[in-house]
Coordinates of C-alpha atoms in Angstrom, one line a residue:
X826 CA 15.7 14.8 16.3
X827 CA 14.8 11.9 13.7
X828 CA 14.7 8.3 15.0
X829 CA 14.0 5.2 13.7
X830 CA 13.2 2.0 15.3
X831 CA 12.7 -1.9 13.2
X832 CA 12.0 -4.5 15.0
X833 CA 11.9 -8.2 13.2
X834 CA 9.8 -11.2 14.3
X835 CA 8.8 -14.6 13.3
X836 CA 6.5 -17.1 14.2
X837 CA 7.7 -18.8 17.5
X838 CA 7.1 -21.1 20.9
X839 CA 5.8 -20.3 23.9
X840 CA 9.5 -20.3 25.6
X841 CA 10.1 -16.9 22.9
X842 CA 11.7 -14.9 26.0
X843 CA 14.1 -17.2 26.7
X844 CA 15.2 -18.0 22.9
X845 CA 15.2 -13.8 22.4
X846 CA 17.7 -13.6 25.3
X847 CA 20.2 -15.9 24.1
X848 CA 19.3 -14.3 20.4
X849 CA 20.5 -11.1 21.6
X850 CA 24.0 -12.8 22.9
X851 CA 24.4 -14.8 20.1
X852 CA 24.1 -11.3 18.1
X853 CA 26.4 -9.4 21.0
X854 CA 28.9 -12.4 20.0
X855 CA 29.1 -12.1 16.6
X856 CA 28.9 -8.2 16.1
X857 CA 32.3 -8.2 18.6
X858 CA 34.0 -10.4 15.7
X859 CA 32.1 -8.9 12.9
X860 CA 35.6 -7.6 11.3
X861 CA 36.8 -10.7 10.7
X862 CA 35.2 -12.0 7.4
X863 CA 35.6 -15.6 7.4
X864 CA 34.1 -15.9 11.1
X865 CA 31.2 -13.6 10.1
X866 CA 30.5 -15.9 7.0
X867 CA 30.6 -19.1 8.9
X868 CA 28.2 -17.5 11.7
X869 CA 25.9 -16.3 8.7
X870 CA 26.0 -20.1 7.7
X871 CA 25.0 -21.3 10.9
X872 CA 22.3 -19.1 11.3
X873 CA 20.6 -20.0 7.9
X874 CA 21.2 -23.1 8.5
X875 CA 19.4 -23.1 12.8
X876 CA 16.5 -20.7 10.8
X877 CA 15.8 -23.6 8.1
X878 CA 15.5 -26.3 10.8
X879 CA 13.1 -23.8 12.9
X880 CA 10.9 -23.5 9.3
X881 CA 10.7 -27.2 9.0
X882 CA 9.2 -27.6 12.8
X883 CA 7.0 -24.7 12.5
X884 CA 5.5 -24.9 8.7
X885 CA 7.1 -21.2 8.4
X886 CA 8.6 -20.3 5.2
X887 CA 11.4 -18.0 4.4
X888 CA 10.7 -18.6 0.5
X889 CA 11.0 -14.8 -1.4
X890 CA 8.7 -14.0 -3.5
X891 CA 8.3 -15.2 -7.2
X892 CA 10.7 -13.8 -9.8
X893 CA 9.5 -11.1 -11.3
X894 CA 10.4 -10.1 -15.6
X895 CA 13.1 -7.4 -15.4
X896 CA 12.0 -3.9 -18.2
X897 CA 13.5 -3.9 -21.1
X898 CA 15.8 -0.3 -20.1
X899 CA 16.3 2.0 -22.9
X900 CA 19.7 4.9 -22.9
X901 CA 17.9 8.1 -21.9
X902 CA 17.0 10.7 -25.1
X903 CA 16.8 14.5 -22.8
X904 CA 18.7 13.5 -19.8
X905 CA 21.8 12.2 -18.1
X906 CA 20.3 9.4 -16.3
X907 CA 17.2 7.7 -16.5
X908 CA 15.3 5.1 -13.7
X909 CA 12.9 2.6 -15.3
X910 CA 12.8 4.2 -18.6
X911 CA 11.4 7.5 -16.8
X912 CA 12.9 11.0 -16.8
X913 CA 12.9 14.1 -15.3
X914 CA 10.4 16.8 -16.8
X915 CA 8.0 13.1 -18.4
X916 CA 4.0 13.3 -17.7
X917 CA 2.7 11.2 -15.0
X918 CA 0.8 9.9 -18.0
X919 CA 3.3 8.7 -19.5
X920 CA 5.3 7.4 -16.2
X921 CA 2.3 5.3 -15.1
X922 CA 2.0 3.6 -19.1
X923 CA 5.6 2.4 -18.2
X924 CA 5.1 1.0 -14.8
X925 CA 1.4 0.9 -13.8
X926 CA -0.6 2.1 -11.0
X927 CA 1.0 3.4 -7.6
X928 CA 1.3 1.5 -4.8
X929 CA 1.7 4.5 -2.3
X930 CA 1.9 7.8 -1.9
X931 CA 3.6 9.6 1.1
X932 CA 4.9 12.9 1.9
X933 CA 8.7 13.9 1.1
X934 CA 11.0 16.4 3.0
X935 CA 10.3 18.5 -0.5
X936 CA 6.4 19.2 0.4
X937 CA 5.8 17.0 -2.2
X938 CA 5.0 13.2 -2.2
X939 CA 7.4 10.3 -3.2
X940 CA 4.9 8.1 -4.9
X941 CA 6.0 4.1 -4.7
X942 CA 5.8 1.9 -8.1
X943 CA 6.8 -1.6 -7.8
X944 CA 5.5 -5.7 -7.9
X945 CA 5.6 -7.1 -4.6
X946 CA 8.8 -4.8 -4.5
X947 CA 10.4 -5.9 -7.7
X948 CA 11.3 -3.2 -9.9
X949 CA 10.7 -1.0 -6.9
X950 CA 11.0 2.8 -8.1
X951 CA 9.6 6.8 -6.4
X952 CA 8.6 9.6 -8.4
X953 CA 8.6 13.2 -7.2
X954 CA 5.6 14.7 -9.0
X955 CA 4.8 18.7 -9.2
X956 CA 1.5 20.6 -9.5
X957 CA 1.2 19.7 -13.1
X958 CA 2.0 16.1 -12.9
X959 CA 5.5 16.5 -14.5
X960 CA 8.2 14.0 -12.8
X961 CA 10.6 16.4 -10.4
X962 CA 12.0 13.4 -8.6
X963 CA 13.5 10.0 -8.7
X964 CA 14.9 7.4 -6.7
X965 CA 15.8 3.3 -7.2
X966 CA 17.8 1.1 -5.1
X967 CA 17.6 -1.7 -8.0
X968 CA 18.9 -2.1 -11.1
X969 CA 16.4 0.3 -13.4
X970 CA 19.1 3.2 -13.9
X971 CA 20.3 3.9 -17.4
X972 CA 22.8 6.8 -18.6
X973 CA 23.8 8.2 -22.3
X974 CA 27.7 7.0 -20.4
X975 CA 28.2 3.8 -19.3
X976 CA 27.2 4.3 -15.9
X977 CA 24.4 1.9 -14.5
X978 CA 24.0 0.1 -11.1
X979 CA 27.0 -1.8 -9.8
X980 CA 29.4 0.6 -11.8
X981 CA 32.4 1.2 -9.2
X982 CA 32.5 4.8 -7.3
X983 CA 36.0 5.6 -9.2
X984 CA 34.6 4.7 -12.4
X985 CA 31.2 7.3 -11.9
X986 CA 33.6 10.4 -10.4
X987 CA 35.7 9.7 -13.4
X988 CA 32.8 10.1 -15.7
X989 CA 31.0 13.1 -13.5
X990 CA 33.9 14.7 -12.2
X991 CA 34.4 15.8 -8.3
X992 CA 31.0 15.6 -6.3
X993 CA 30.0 18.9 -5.0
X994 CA 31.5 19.9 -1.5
X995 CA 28.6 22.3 -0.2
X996 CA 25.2 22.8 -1.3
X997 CA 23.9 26.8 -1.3
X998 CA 20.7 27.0 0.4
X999 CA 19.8 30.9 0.3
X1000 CA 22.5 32.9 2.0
X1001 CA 24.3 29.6 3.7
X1002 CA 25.9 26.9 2.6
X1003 CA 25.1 23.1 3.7
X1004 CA 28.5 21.3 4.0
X1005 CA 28.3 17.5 1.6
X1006 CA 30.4 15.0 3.6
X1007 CA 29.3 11.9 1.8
X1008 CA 32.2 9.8 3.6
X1009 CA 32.7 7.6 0.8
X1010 CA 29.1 6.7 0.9
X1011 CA 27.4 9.2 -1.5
X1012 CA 28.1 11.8 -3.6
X1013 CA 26.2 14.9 -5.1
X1014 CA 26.5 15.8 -8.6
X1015 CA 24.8 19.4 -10.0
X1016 CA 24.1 18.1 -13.7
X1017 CA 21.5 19.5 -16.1
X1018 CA 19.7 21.6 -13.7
X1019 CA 19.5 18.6 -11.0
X1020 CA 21.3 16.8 -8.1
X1021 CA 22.0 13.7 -8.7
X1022 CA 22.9 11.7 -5.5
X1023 CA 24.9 8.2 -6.1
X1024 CA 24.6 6.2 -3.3
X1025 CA 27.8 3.4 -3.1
X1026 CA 27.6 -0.1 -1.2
X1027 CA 31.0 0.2 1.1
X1028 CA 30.6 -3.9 2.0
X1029 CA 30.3 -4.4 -2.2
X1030 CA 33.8 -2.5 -3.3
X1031 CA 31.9 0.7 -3.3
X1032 CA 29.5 -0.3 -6.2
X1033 CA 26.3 2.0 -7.4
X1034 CA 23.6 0.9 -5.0
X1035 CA 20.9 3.4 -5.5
X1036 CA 20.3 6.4 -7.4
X1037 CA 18.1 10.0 -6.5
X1038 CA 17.7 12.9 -8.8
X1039 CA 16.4 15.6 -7.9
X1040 CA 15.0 19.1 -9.9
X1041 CA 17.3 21.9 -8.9
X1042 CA 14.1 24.2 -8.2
X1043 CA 12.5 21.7 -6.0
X1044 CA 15.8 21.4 -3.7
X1045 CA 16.7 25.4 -3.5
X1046 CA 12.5 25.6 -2.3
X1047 CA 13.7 23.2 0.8
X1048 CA 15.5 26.5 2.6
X1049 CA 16.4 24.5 5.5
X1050 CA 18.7 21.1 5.8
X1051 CA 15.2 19.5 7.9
X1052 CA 11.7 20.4 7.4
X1053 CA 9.3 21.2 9.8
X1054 CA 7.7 18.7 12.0
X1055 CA 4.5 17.0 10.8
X1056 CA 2.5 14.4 11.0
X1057 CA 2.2 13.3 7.5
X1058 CA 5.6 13.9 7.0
X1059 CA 6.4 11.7 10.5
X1060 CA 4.3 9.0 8.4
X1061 CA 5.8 9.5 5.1
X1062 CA 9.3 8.6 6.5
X1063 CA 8.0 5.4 8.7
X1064 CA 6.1 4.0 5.4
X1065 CA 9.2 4.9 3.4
X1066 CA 11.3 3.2 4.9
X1067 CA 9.1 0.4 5.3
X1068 CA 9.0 0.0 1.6
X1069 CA 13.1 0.6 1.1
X1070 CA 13.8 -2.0 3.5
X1071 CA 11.6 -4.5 1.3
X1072 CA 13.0 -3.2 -1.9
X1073 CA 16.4 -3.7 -0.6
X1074 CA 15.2 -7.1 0.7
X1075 CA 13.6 -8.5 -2.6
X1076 CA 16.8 -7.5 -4.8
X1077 CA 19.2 -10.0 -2.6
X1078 CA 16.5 -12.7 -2.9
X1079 CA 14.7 -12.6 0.3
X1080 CA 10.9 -12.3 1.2
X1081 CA 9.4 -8.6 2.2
X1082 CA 8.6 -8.2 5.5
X1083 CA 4.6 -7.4 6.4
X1084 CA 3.8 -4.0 8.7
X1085 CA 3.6 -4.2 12.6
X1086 CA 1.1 -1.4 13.9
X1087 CA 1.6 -2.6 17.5
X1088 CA 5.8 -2.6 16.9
X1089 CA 5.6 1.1 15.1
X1090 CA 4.1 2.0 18.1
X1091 CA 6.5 0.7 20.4
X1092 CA 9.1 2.2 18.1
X1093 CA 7.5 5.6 18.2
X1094 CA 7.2 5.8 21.7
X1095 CA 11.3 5.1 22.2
X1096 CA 12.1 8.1 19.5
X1097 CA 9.7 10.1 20.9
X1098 CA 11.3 9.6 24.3
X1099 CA 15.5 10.0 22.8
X1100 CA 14.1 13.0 21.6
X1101 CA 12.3 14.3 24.9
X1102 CA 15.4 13.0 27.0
X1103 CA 17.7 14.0 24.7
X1104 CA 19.9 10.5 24.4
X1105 CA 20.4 8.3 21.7
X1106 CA 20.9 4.4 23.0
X1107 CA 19.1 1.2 22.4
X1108 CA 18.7 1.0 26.1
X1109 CA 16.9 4.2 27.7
X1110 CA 17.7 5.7 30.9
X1111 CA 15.6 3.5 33.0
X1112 CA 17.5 0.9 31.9
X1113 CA 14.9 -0.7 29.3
X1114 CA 16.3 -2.5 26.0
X1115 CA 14.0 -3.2 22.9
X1116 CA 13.0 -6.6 24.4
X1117 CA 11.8 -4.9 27.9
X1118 CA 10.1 -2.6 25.7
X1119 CA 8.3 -4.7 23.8
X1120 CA 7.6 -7.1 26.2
X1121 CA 5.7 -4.1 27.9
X1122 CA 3.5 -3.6 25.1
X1123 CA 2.4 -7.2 24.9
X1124 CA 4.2 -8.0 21.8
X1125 CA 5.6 -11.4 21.2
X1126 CA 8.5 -13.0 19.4
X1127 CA 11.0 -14.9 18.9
X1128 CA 13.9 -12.6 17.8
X1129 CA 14.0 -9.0 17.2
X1130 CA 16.6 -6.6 16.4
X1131 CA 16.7 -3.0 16.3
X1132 CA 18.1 -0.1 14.1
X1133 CA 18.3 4.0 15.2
X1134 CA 19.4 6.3 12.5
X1135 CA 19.2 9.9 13.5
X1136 CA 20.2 13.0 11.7
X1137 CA 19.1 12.3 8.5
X1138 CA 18.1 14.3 5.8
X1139 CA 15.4 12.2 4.5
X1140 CA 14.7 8.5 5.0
X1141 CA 16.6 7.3 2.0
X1142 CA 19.3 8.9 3.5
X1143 CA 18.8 7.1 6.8
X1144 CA 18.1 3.8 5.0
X1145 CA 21.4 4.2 2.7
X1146 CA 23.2 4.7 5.8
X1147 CA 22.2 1.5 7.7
X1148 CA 22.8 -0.4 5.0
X1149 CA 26.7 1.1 5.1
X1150 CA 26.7 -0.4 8.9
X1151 CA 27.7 -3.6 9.2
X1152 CA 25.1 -4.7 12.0
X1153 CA 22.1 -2.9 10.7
X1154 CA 22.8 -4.3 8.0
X1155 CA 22.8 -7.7 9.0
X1156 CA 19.1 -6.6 10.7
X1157 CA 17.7 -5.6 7.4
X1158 CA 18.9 -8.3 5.3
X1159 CA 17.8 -11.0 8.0
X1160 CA 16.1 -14.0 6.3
X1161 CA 14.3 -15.2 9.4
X1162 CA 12.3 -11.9 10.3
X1163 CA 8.8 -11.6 8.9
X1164 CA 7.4 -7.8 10.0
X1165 CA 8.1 -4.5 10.5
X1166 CA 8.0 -1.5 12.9
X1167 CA 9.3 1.7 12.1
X1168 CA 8.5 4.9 14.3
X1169 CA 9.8 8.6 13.6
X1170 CA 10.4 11.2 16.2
X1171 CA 11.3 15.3 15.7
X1172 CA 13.7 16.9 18.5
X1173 CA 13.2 20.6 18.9
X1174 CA 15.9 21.2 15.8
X1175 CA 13.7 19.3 13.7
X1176 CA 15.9 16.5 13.0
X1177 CA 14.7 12.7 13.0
X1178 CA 15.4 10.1 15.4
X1179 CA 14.5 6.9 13.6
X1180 CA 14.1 3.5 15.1
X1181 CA 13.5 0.1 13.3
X1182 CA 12.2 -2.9 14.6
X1183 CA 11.7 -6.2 13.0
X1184 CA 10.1 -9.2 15.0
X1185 CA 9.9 -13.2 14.7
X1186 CA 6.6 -13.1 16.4
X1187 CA 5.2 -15.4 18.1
X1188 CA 1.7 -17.4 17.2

């Protein structure tokens, strides 16, 4: 069992309880009218406009981060699809002359690591790399993808099935095969000895939002849908999608948020426990939400919201999915959070509970 847990917070007053309980109403309230667009866009208004007056009384700034100069992307010359001018089968070598020195490294559901490049999570790309350095994976959520078609991010889910053809149905892992059910939000191609996952935005016409190839050998070496449980792996996902969230973040113009140790922790200890107990619920079965949770733990804040994902293959998978839900969402792409929690649990099947946190803390 894979959860997730973010929790969002902000610098705040001393009355923080009190202004995170009516938060949490105020957000009750507007995910029950959620479906209607021009009430969701007005209550988006209002709540830039209650977060800007909040800024000006505390000195806190929700300003993003300084543009950063886009690469000059260049049609792929061996491959389908490239992501920031790199492609399958390059040399790390070469990779790292295009864009610099990693800024992590953490371990994927593959056995191998996802290694981060980006500036302050502008132009915010992972490579897969193999024993001898050679790129086996890829993966953007930004606009870096180029393709000898005229497929690139943004390009409509019609228009890339009518230049690929029909995703694949099932994937063959050994002597079973793993049923694909993208649901509109994904589909898996087999091209050139690869899968190549396109990820669609369903709130954005069901435009390319993120790419992920990956080497056909690598994926038939995962034999099962989820790996075994471990520790580095448990810490792979949580930094993972740590960094997604920010890269999703800095491409719509808002400010990354900075890493919680004490909310991971929180957020850990409620996945750990849906997967002991065997539930999946914001509140547990003692009746504690987030806040109680948190408040427990000695954290303080203003706001904080919450995100579980479970299931998932991987945490681009998980993140991809949120970002398809309307209220996690809205969690993510929240201009007034400033940090970050996210805590990974395994149930006995291996699968990952996720749970996301993100905080307006208190100072």
């Amino acid at each position: 069992m894979f959860a997730i847990a973010f929790f969002y917070i902000n610098p705040g007053a001393a009355d923080a309880a009190e202004e995170s309980t009516l938060w949490d109403t105020i957000n009750q309230s507007r995910e029950e009218i959620a479906d209607d667009f021009q009430l969701r866009e007005l209550f988006q208004d209002i709540n830039r406009m209650i977060h800007s007056v909040i800024n000006a009384i505390t000195g806190n700034s929700d300003e993003p981060p300084e543009d950063v100069e886009d690469p000059d992307l260049h049609e792929p010359t061996d491959q389908l699809f490239s992501i920031h001018n790199i492609e399958m089968g390059d040399d790390r070598s070469d990779v790292e002359a295009e864009v610099g020195s990693p800024e992590r490294s953490s371990l994927s559901e593959y056995g191998l690591e996802w290694v981060t490049y980006h500036d302050q999570y502008h132009n915010y790309v992972q490579v897969m790399y193999d024993e001898e350095e050679q790129v086996r994976g890829l993966y953007t959520n930004q606009d870096l993808i180029s393709s000898t078609s005229d497929l690139s991010f943004g390009s409509l889910q019609e228009d890339v099935r009518g230049e690929l053809g029909e995703p694949e149905s099932y994937l063959r892992k050994g002597s079973f095969d793993i049923q694909l059910d993208g649901d509109g939000e994904h589909d898996v191609f087999a091209e050139e000895n690869q899968y190549v996952t396109v990820f669609y935005d369903v709130h954005e016409e069901s435009r390319v939002t993120a790419l992920q190839i990956i080497d056909e050998e690598i994926e038939q070496s995962r034999s099962a849908m989820y790996r075994a449980q471990d520790e580095s792996l448990r810490d792979g996902f949580e930094y993972q999608l740590f960094d997604l969230t920010n890269a999703e973040r800095v491409k719509r113009g808002l400010a990354p948020l900075t890493w919680d140790e004490a909310v991971r922790s929180t957020a850990r200890d409620h996945s750990q426990d849906m997967a002991d107990q065997q539930f999946f619920s914001h509140t547990n079965p003692e009746g504690e939400s987030p806040f109680d949770r948190m408040d427990d733990d000695g954290i303080s804040y203003r706001t904080a919201g919450e995100n579980l994902a479970y299931g998932q293959w991987s945490s681009i998978f998980a993140h991809e999915g949120l970002m398809n839900s309307a209220g996690h969402r809205e969690n993510i792409l929240q201009g007034h959070f400033d940090a970050l929690g996210v805590g990974v649990a395994f149930n006995e099947e291996d699968q990952r509970i996720t749970r996301r946190n993100s905080l307006v803390l208190n100072q």
